[in-house]
């Protein structure tokens, strides 16, 4: 049985997963959420932070995606309502709102906030890089390829490079962040179908 993280997160991993699957029926969003969770857990482990707290934030960060995709200025705010009702820890909710800080009109200042935005953004770049390979497997992707693709502005244009570079604000050089993120995603490769 999975250990229960409710005491720290205000929600169990089982319940958080249930909510994510309920609000995000698209497979692509489910995979993006799981990948973000895996990278957040790896970042927390590296920085000595709480892995469940950071992981649950990754898992739930896009919960209101379908409700706010037309009104991005609300992205994160609807999630705040849902998660507040569920009794989720305020730190998680704050960091989720902060991944859309640009549109919500504030600046990210905390380590947890920078971690979530760089984690969720690099998943897009890694998936796009993997899809270029013949077998489309993440395990075949090299960190150097991710870095190379990052520098090609036309490649996966919608992925915000500045957001990925926020890893450096939490003391993790870009190359190291690419390695950590790839490793984390390879570990859950079967779940991602990549
Ligand atoms: Fe996201």
JSON list of C-alpha atoms and ligand atoms in Angstrom, two decimals:
[
{"chain": "A", "resi": 1, "resn": "UNK", "atom": "CA", "xyz": [0.00, 0.00, 0.00]},
{"chain": "A", "resi": 2, "resn": "UNK", "atom": "CA", "xyz": [1.15, 3.53, -0.72]},
{"chain": "A", "resi": 3, "resn": "UNK", "atom": "CA", "xyz": [2.07, 5.49, 2.41]},
{"chain": "A", "resi": 4, "resn": "UNK", "atom": "CA", "xyz": [-0.51, 8.17, 3.13]},
{"chain": "A", "resi": 5, "resn": "UNK", "atom": "CA", "xyz": [0.70, 11.74, 2.69]},
{"chain": "A", "resi": 6, "resn": "UNK", "atom": "CA", "xyz": [-2.49, 13.41, 3.93]},
{"chain": "A", "resi": 7, "resn": "UNK", "atom": "CA", "xyz": [-0.85, 14.82, 7.07]},
{"chain": "A", "resi": 8, "resn": "UNK", "atom": "CA", "xyz": [1.56, 16.90, 5.00]},
{"chain": "A", "resi": 9, "resn": "UNK", "atom": "CA", "xyz": [-0.41, 17.51, 1.80]},
{"chain": "A", "resi": 10, "resn": "UNK", "atom": "CA", "xyz": [-3.99, 17.62, 3.11]},
{"chain": "A", "resi": 11, "resn": "UNK", "atom": "CA", "xyz": [-4.84, 14.98, 0.50]},
{"chain": "A", "resi": 12, "resn": "UNK", "atom": "CA", "xyz": [-3.74, 11.41, -0.17]},
{"chain": "A", "resi": 13, "resn": "UNK", "atom": "CA", "xyz": [-1.91, 10.49, -3.37]},
{"chain": "A", "resi": 14, "resn": "UNK", "atom": "CA", "xyz": [-4.79, 8.11, -4.21]},
{"chain": "A", "resi": 15, "resn": "UNK", "atom": "CA", "xyz": [-7.39, 10.88, -3.93]},
{"chain": "A", "resi": 16, "resn": "UNK", "atom": "CA", "xyz": [-5.16, 13.35, -5.81]},
{"chain": "A", "resi": 17, "resn": "UNK", "atom": "CA", "xyz": [-4.77, 10.86, -8.67]},
{"chain": "A", "resi": 18, "resn": "UNK", "atom": "CA", "xyz": [-8.53, 10.28, -8.70]},
{"chain": "A", "resi": 19, "resn": "UNK", "atom": "CA", "xyz": [-9.16, 14.04, -8.98]},
{"chain": "A", "resi": 20, "resn": "UNK", "atom": "CA", "xyz": [-6.58, 14.44, -11.74]},
{"chain": "A", "resi": 21, "resn": "UNK", "atom": "CA", "xyz": [-8.11, 11.62, -13.79]},
{"chain": "A", "resi": 22, "resn": "UNK", "atom": "CA", "xyz": [-11.59, 13.03, -13.24]},
{"chain": "A", "resi": 23, "resn": "UNK", "atom": "CA", "xyz": [-10.79, 16.61, -14.29]},
{"chain": "A", "resi": 24, "resn": "UNK", "atom": "CA", "xyz": [-8.35, 15.71, -17.06]},
{"chain": "A", "resi": 25, "resn": "UNK", "atom": "CA", "xyz": [-9.87, 12.95, -19.18]},
{"chain": "A", "resi": 26, "resn": "UNK", "atom": "CA", "xyz": [-7.41, 13.55, -22.03]},
{"chain": "A", "resi": 27, "resn": "UNK", "atom": "CA", "xyz": [-4.60, 11.04, -22.02]},
{"chain": "A", "resi": 28, "resn": "UNK", "atom": "CA", "xyz": [-2.07, 13.70, -23.01]},
{"chain": "A", "resi": 29, "resn": "UNK", "atom": "CA", "xyz": [-2.90, 15.81, -19.95]},
{"chain": "A", "resi": 30, "resn": "UNK", "atom": "CA", "xyz": [-2.85, 12.77, -17.67]},
{"chain": "A", "resi": 31, "resn": "UNK", "atom": "CA", "xyz": [0.62, 11.89, -18.91]},
{"chain": "A", "resi": 32, "resn": "UNK", "atom": "CA", "xyz": [1.78, 15.49, -18.60]},
{"chain": "A", "resi": 33, "resn": "UNK", "atom": "CA", "xyz": [0.55, 15.55, -14.98]},
{"chain": "A", "resi": 34, "resn": "UNK", "atom": "CA", "xyz": [2.26, 12.25, -14.11]},
{"chain": "A", "resi": 35, "resn": "UNK", "atom": "CA", "xyz": [5.50, 13.37, -15.75]},
{"chain": "A", "resi": 36, "resn": "UNK", "atom": "CA", "xyz": [5.43, 16.67, -13.85]},
{"chain": "A", "resi": 37, "resn": "UNK", "atom": "CA", "xyz": [4.85, 14.77, -10.62]},
{"chain": "A", "resi": 38, "resn": "UNK", "atom": "CA", "xyz": [7.81, 12.48, -11.29]},
{"chain": "A", "resi": 39, "resn": "UNK", "atom": "CA", "xyz": [10.14, 15.40, -11.97]},
{"chain": "A", "resi": 40, "resn": "UNK", "atom": "CA", "xyz": [8.88, 17.28, -8.89]},
{"chain": "A", "resi": 41, "resn": "UNK", "atom": "CA", "xyz": [9.58, 14.24, -6.71]},
{"chain": "A", "resi": 42, "resn": "UNK", "atom": "CA", "xyz": [13.10, 14.00, -8.14]},
{"chain": "A", "resi": 43, "resn": "UNK", "atom": "CA", "xyz": [13.69, 17.73, -7.56]},
{"chain": "A", "resi": 44, "resn": "UNK", "atom": "CA", "xyz": [12.43, 17.52, -3.97]},
{"chain": "A", "resi": 45, "resn": "UNK", "atom": "CA", "xyz": [14.66, 14.53, -3.33]},
{"chain": "A", "resi": 46, "resn": "UNK", "atom": "CA", "xyz": [17.68, 16.37, -4.72]},
{"chain": "A", "resi": 47, "resn": "UNK", "atom": "CA", "xyz": [16.99, 19.57, -2.77]},
{"chain": "A", "resi": 48, "resn": "UNK", "atom": "CA", "xyz": [15.97, 17.84, 0.46]},
{"chain": "A", "resi": 49, "resn": "UNK", "atom": "CA", "xyz": [12.36, 19.00, 0.32]},
{"chain": "A", "resi": 50, "resn": "UNK", "atom": "CA", "xyz": [9.17, 17.01, 0.93]},
{"chain": "A", "resi": 51, "resn": "UNK", "atom": "CA", "xyz": [8.71, 14.65, -2.01]},
{"chain": "A", "resi": 52, "resn": "UNK", "atom": "CA", "xyz": [4.98, 14.15, -1.47]},
{"chain": "A", "resi": 53, "resn": "UNK", "atom": "CA", "xyz": [4.28, 17.89, -1.18]},
{"chain": "A", "resi": 54, "resn": "UNK", "atom": "CA", "xyz": [6.17, 18.65, -4.38]},
{"chain": "A", "resi": 55, "resn": "UNK", "atom": "CA", "xyz": [4.87, 15.56, -6.17]},
{"chain": "A", "resi": 56, "resn": "UNK", "atom": "CA", "xyz": [1.19, 16.30, -5.44]},
{"chain": "A", "resi": 57, "resn": "UNK", "atom": "CA", "xyz": [1.66, 19.87, -6.71]},
{"chain": "A", "resi": 58, "resn": "UNK", "atom": "CA", "xyz": [3.02, 18.43, -9.96]},
{"chain": "A", "resi": 59, "resn": "UNK", "atom": "CA", "xyz": [0.18, 15.95, -10.25]},
{"chain": "A", "resi": 60, "resn": "UNK", "atom": "CA", "xyz": [-2.55, 18.56, -9.70]},
{"chain": "A", "resi": 61, "resn": "UNK", "atom": "CA", "xyz": [-1.09, 21.71, -11.27]},
{"chain": "A", "resi": 62, "resn": "UNK", "atom": "CA", "xyz": [-3.25, 21.68, -14.42]},
{"chain": "A", "resi": 63, "resn": "UNK", "atom": "CA", "xyz": [-6.46, 20.44, -12.81]},
{"chain": "A", "resi": 64, "resn": "UNK", "atom": "CA", "xyz": [-8.56, 23.30, -14.20]},
{"chain": "A", "resi": 65, "resn": "UNK", "atom": "CA", "xyz": [-7.02, 23.15, -17.68]},
{"chain": "A", "resi": 66, "resn": "UNK", "atom": "CA", "xyz": [-10.29, 22.24, -19.39]},
{"chain": "A", "resi": 67, "resn": "UNK", "atom": "CA", "xyz": [-12.26, 24.91, -17.55]},
{"chain": "A", "resi": 68, "resn": "UNK", "atom": "CA", "xyz": [-9.76, 27.69, -18.16]},
{"chain": "A", "resi": 69, "resn": "UNK", "atom": "CA", "xyz": [-8.22, 26.95, -21.54]},
{"chain": "A", "resi": 70, "resn": "UNK", "atom": "CA", "xyz": [-10.23, 29.81, -23.08]},
{"chain": "A", "resi": 71, "resn": "UNK", "atom": "CA", "xyz": [-9.59, 32.15, -20.17]},
{"chain": "A", "resi": 72, "resn": "UNK", "atom": "CA", "xyz": [-5.98, 31.62, -19.14]},
{"chain": "A", "resi": 73, "resn": "UNK", "atom": "CA", "xyz": [-6.21, 34.54, -16.70]},
{"chain": "A", "resi": 74, "resn": "UNK", "atom": "CA", "xyz": [-8.20, 32.12, -14.50]},
{"chain": "A", "resi": 75, "resn": "UNK", "atom": "CA", "xyz": [-5.84, 29.15, -14.90]},
{"chain": "A", "resi": 76, "resn": "UNK", "atom": "CA", "xyz": [-4.89, 28.14, -11.38]},
{"chain": "A", "resi": 77, "resn": "UNK", "atom": "CA", "xyz": [-7.67, 30.10, -9.70]},
{"chain": "A", "resi": 78, "resn": "UNK", "atom": "CA", "xyz": [-10.32, 27.45, -10.35]},
{"chain": "A", "resi": 79, "resn": "UNK", "atom": "CA", "xyz": [-7.88, 24.81, -9.13]},
{"chain": "A", "resi": 80, "resn": "UNK", "atom": "CA", "xyz": [-7.42, 26.91, -5.99]},
{"chain": "A", "resi": 81, "resn": "UNK", "atom": "CA", "xyz": [-11.16, 26.69, -5.30]},
{"chain": "A", "resi": 82, "resn": "UNK", "atom": "CA", "xyz": [-11.33, 22.97, -5.92]},
{"chain": "A", "resi": 83, "resn": "UNK", "atom": "CA", "xyz": [-8.28, 22.15, -3.82]},
{"chain": "A", "resi": 84, "resn": "UNK", "atom": "CA", "xyz": [-9.24, 24.48, -0.98]},
{"chain": "A", "resi": 85, "resn": "UNK", "atom": "CA", "xyz": [-12.53, 22.59, -0.69]},
{"chain": "A", "resi": 86, "resn": "UNK", "atom": "CA", "xyz": [-10.55, 19.34, -0.62]},
{"chain": "A", "resi": 87, "resn": "UNK", "atom": "CA", "xyz": [-8.41, 20.67, 2.24]},
{"chain": "A", "resi": 88, "resn": "UNK", "atom": "CA", "xyz": [-5.17, 20.60, 0.25]},
{"chain": "A", "resi": 89, "resn": "UNK", "atom": "CA", "xyz": [-2.13, 22.25, 1.87]},
{"chain": "A", "resi": 90, "resn": "UNK", "atom": "CA", "xyz": [-1.87, 26.01, 1.08]},
{"chain": "A", "resi": 91, "resn": "UNK", "atom": "CA", "xyz": [1.78, 25.63, -0.07]},
{"chain": "A", "resi": 92, "resn": "UNK", "atom": "CA", "xyz": [0.66, 23.29, -2.84]},
{"chain": "A", "resi": 93, "resn": "UNK", "atom": "CA", "xyz": [-2.12, 25.65, -3.93]},
{"chain": "A", "resi": 94, "resn": "UNK", "atom": "CA", "xyz": [0.23, 28.64, -3.92]},
{"chain": "A", "resi": 95, "resn": "UNK", "atom": "CA", "xyz": [2.80, 26.92, -6.07]},
{"chain": "A", "resi": 96, "resn": "UNK", "atom": "CA", "xyz": [0.09, 25.76, -8.50]},
{"chain": "A", "resi": 97, "resn": "UNK", "atom": "CA", "xyz": [-1.18, 29.33, -8.89]},
{"chain": "A", "resi": 98, "resn": "UNK", "atom": "CA", "xyz": [2.40, 30.50, -9.35]},
{"chain": "A", "resi": 99, "resn": "UNK", "atom": "CA", "xyz": [2.95, 28.31, -12.40]},
{"chain": "A", "resi": 100, "resn": "UNK", "atom": "CA", "xyz": [0.60, 30.80, -14.11]},
{"chain": "A", "resi": 101, "resn": "UNK", "atom": "CA", "xyz": [1.97, 33.81, -12.23]},
{"chain": "A", "resi": 102, "resn": "UNK", "atom": "CA", "xyz": [2.65, 35.76, -15.43]},
{"chain": "A", "resi": 103, "resn": "UNK", "atom": "CA", "xyz": [-1.05, 35.80, -16.29]},
{"chain": "A", "resi": 104, "resn": "UNK", "atom": "CA", "xyz": [-2.27, 36.07, -12.70]},
{"chain": "A", "resi": 105, "resn": "UNK", "atom": "CA", "xyz": [-0.17, 39.20, -12.27]},
{"chain": "A", "resi": 106, "resn": "UNK", "atom": "CA", "xyz": [2.46, 38.31, -9.72]},
{"chain": "A", "resi": 107, "resn": "UNK", "atom": "CA", "xyz": [6.03, 37.08, -9.61]},
{"chain": "A", "resi": 108, "resn": "UNK", "atom": "CA", "xyz": [7.39, 33.72, -8.53]},
{"chain": "A", "resi": 109, "resn": "UNK", "atom": "CA", "xyz": [9.73, 34.12, -5.59]},
{"chain": "A", "resi": 110, "resn": "UNK", "atom": "CA", "xyz": [9.79, 30.77, -3.79]},
{"chain": "A", "resi": 111, "resn": "UNK", "atom": "CA", "xyz": [11.84, 27.70, -4.54]},
{"chain": "A", "resi": 112, "resn": "UNK", "atom": "CA", "xyz": [8.71, 25.51, -4.68]},
{"chain": "A", "resi": 113, "resn": "UNK", "atom": "CA", "xyz": [7.18, 27.88, -7.27]},
{"chain": "A", "resi": 114, "resn": "UNK", "atom": "CA", "xyz": [10.23, 27.93, -9.53]},
{"chain": "A", "resi": 115, "resn": "UNK", "atom": "CA", "xyz": [10.49, 24.15, -9.23]},
{"chain": "A", "resi": 116, "resn": "UNK", "atom": "CA", "xyz": [6.94, 23.57, -10.46]},
{"chain": "A", "resi": 117, "resn": "UNK", "atom": "CA", "xyz": [7.17, 25.88, -13.44]},
{"chain": "A", "resi": 118, "resn": "UNK", "atom": "CA", "xyz": [10.47, 24.48, -14.70]},
{"chain": "A", "resi": 119, "resn": "UNK", "atom": "CA", "xyz": [9.32, 20.88, -14.12]},
{"chain": "A", "resi": 120, "resn": "UNK", "atom": "CA", "xyz": [6.03, 21.24, -15.95]},
{"chain": "A", "resi": 121, "resn": "UNK", "atom": "CA", "xyz": [7.66, 23.00, -18.90]},
{"chain": "A", "resi": 122, "resn": "UNK", "atom": "CA", "xyz": [10.52, 20.59, -19.47]},
{"chain": "A", "resi": 123, "resn": "UNK", "atom": "CA", "xyz": [8.08, 17.67, -19.82]},
{"chain": "A", "resi": 124, "resn": "UNK", "atom": "CA", "xyz": [6.84, 19.22, -23.08]},
{"chain": "A", "resi": 125, "resn": "UNK", "atom": "CA", "xyz": [10.33, 19.59, -24.47]},
{"chain": "A", "resi": 126, "resn": "UNK", "atom": "CA", "xyz": [11.31, 16.03, -23.51]},
{"chain": "A", "resi": 127, "resn": "UNK", "atom": "CA", "xyz": [8.17, 14.49, -25.04]},
{"chain": "A", "resi": 128, "resn": "UNK", "atom": "CA", "xyz": [8.66, 16.50, -28.26]},
{"chain": "A", "resi": 129, "resn": "UNK", "atom": "CA", "xyz": [12.32, 15.41, -28.41]},
{"chain": "A", "resi": 130, "resn": "UNK", "atom": "CA", "xyz": [11.38, 11.74, -27.87]},
{"chain": "A", "resi": 131, "resn": "UNK", "atom": "CA", "xyz": [8.81, 11.89, -30.66]},
{"chain": "A", "resi": 132, "resn": "UNK", "atom": "CA", "xyz": [11.53, 12.76, -33.17]},
{"chain": "A", "resi": 133, "resn": "UNK", "atom": "CA", "xyz": [13.33, 9.45, -32.49]},
{"chain": "A", "resi": 134, "resn": "UNK", "atom": "CA", "xyz": [12.33, 6.46, -34.63]},
{"chain": "A", "resi": 135, "resn": "UNK", "atom": "CA", "xyz": [11.06, 4.34, -31.70]},
{"chain": "A", "resi": 136, "resn": "UNK", "atom": "CA", "xyz": [9.72, 7.41, -29.85]},
{"chain": "A", "resi": 137, "resn": "UNK", "atom": "CA", "xyz": [11.09, 6.12, -26.54]},
{"chain": "A", "resi": 138, "resn": "UNK", "atom": "CA", "xyz": [12.22, 8.53, -23.81]},
{"chain": "A", "resi": 139, "resn": "UNK", "atom": "CA", "xyz": [14.93, 6.05, -22.82]},
{"chain": "A", "resi": 140, "resn": "UNK", "atom": "CA", "xyz": [16.67, 6.76, -26.14]},
{"chain": "A", "resi": 141, "resn": "UNK", "atom": "CA", "xyz": [16.75, 10.52, -25.55]},
{"chain": "A", "resi": 142, "resn": "UNK", "atom": "CA", "xyz": [20.06, 12.02, -24.44]},
{"chain": "A", "resi": 143, "resn": "UNK", "atom": "CA", "xyz": [20.23, 15.08, -22.19]},
{"chain": "A", "resi": 144, "resn": "UNK", "atom": "CA", "xyz": [22.40, 16.83, -24.80]},
{"chain": "A", "resi": 145, "resn": "UNK", "atom": "CA", "xyz": [19.60, 16.42, -27.36]},
{"chain": "A", "resi": 146, "resn": "UNK", "atom": "CA", "xyz": [17.12, 18.07, -25.01]},
{"chain": "A", "resi": 147, "resn": "UNK", "atom": "CA", "xyz": [19.52, 20.99, -24.53]},
{"chain": "A", "resi": 148, "resn": "UNK", "atom": "CA", "xyz": [20.10, 21.22, -28.29]},
{"chain": "A", "resi": 149, "resn": "UNK", "atom": "CA", "xyz": [16.37, 21.26, -28.97]},
{"chain": "A", "resi": 150, "resn": "UNK", "atom": "CA", "xyz": [15.88, 23.86, -26.28]},
{"chain": "A", "resi": 151, "resn": "UNK", "atom": "CA", "xyz": [18.12, 26.23, -28.21]},
{"chain": "A", "resi": 152, "resn": "UNK", "atom": "CA", "xyz": [16.15, 25.72, -31.44]},
{"chain": "A", "resi": 153, "resn": "UNK", "atom": "CA", "xyz": [13.44, 28.34, -31.12]},
{"chain": "A", "resi": 154, "resn": "UNK", "atom": "CA", "xyz": [11.27, 26.78, -33.83]},
{"chain": "A", "resi": 155, "resn": "UNK", "atom": "CA", "xyz": [11.25, 23.36, -32.16]},
{"chain": "A", "resi": 156, "resn": "UNK", "atom": "CA", "xyz": [8.22, 22.82, -29.89]},
{"chain": "A", "resi": 157, "resn": "UNK", "atom": "CA", "xyz": [7.61, 26.56, -30.00]},
{"chain": "A", "resi": 158, "resn": "UNK", "atom": "CA", "xyz": [4.91, 26.55, -27.35]},
{"chain": "A", "resi": 159, "resn": "UNK", "atom": "CA", "xyz": [7.37, 25.37, -24.68]},
{"chain": "A", "resi": 160, "resn": "UNK", "atom": "CA", "xyz": [8.52, 28.38, -22.69]},
{"chain": "A", "resi": 161, "resn": "UNK", "atom": "CA", "xyz": [12.33, 28.25, -22.48]},
{"chain": "A", "resi": 162, "resn": "UNK", "atom": "CA", "xyz": [12.53, 30.98, -19.82]},
{"chain": "A", "resi": 163, "resn": "UNK", "atom": "CA", "xyz": [10.33, 28.89, -17.56]},
{"chain": "A", "resi": 164, "resn": "UNK", "atom": "CA", "xyz": [12.62, 25.88, -17.99]},
{"chain": "A", "resi": 165, "resn": "UNK", "atom": "CA", "xyz": [15.63, 28.06, -17.12]},
{"chain": "A", "resi": 166, "resn": "UNK", "atom": "CA", "xyz": [14.08, 28.83, -13.74]},
{"chain": "A", "resi": 167, "resn": "UNK", "atom": "CA", "xyz": [15.81, 25.61, -12.61]},
{"chain": "A", "resi": 168, "resn": "UNK", "atom": "CA", "xyz": [18.90, 27.79, -12.29]},
{"chain": "A", "resi": 169, "resn": "UNK", "atom": "CA", "xyz": [17.09, 29.99, -9.75]},
{"chain": "A", "resi": 170, "resn": "UNK", "atom": "CA", "xyz": [16.88, 26.95, -7.48]},
{"chain": "A", "resi": 171, "resn": "UNK", "atom": "CA", "xyz": [20.54, 26.11, -7.95]},
{"chain": "A", "resi": 172, "resn": "UNK", "atom": "CA", "xyz": [20.26, 23.42, -10.60]},
{"chain": "A", "resi": 173, "resn": "UNK", "atom": "CA", "xyz": [22.20, 24.03, -13.82]},
{"chain": "A", "resi": 174, "resn": "UNK", "atom": "CA", "xyz": [20.22, 23.39, -17.00]},
{"chain": "A", "resi": 175, "resn": "UNK", "atom": "CA", "xyz": [22.27, 20.33, -18.05]},
{"chain": "A", "resi": 176, "resn": "UNK", "atom": "CA", "xyz": [21.80, 18.75, -14.65]},
{"chain": "A", "resi": 177, "resn": "UNK", "atom": "CA", "xyz": [18.09, 19.54, -14.74]},
{"chain": "A", "resi": 178, "resn": "UNK", "atom": "CA", "xyz": [17.76, 17.84, -18.13]},
{"chain": "A", "resi": 179, "resn": "UNK", "atom": "CA", "xyz": [19.44, 14.68, -16.76]},
{"chain": "A", "resi": 180, "resn": "UNK", "atom": "CA", "xyz": [17.27, 14.65, -13.62]},
{"chain": "A", "resi": 181, "resn": "UNK", "atom": "CA", "xyz": [14.07, 15.19, -15.60]},
{"chain": "A", "resi": 182, "resn": "UNK", "atom": "CA", "xyz": [14.87, 12.54, -18.20]},
{"chain": "A", "resi": 183, "resn": "UNK", "atom": "CA", "xyz": [15.73, 10.01, -15.49]},
{"chain": "A", "resi": 184, "resn": "UNK", "atom": "CA", "xyz": [12.48, 10.76, -13.65]},
{"chain": "A", "resi": 185, "resn": "UNK", "atom": "CA", "xyz": [10.40, 10.35, -16.81]},
{"chain": "A", "resi": 186, "resn": "UNK", "atom": "CA", "xyz": [12.20, 7.18, -17.90]},
{"chain": "A", "resi": 187, "resn": "UNK", "atom": "CA", "xyz": [11.36, 5.69, -14.52]},
{"chain": "A", "resi": 188, "resn": "UNK", "atom": "CA", "xyz": [7.63, 6.04, -15.24]},
{"chain": "A", "resi": 189, "resn": "UNK", "atom": "CA", "xyz": [8.09, 5.42, -18.99]},
{"chain": "A", "resi": 190, "resn": "UNK", "atom": "CA", "xyz": [5.51, 2.59, -19.18]},
{"chain": "A", "resi": 191, "resn": "UNK", "atom": "CA", "xyz": [2.85, 4.86, -17.64]},
{"chain": "A", "resi": 192, "resn": "UNK", "atom": "CA", "xyz": [3.70, 7.57, -20.16]},
{"chain": "A", "resi": 193, "resn": "UNK", "atom": "CA", "xyz": [3.62, 5.15, -23.07]},
{"chain": "A", "resi": 194, "resn": "UNK", "atom": "CA", "xyz": [6.91, 6.60, -24.27]},
{"chain": "B", "resi": 1, "resn": "LIG", "atom": "FE1", "xyz": [1.17, 21.93, -17.11]}
]
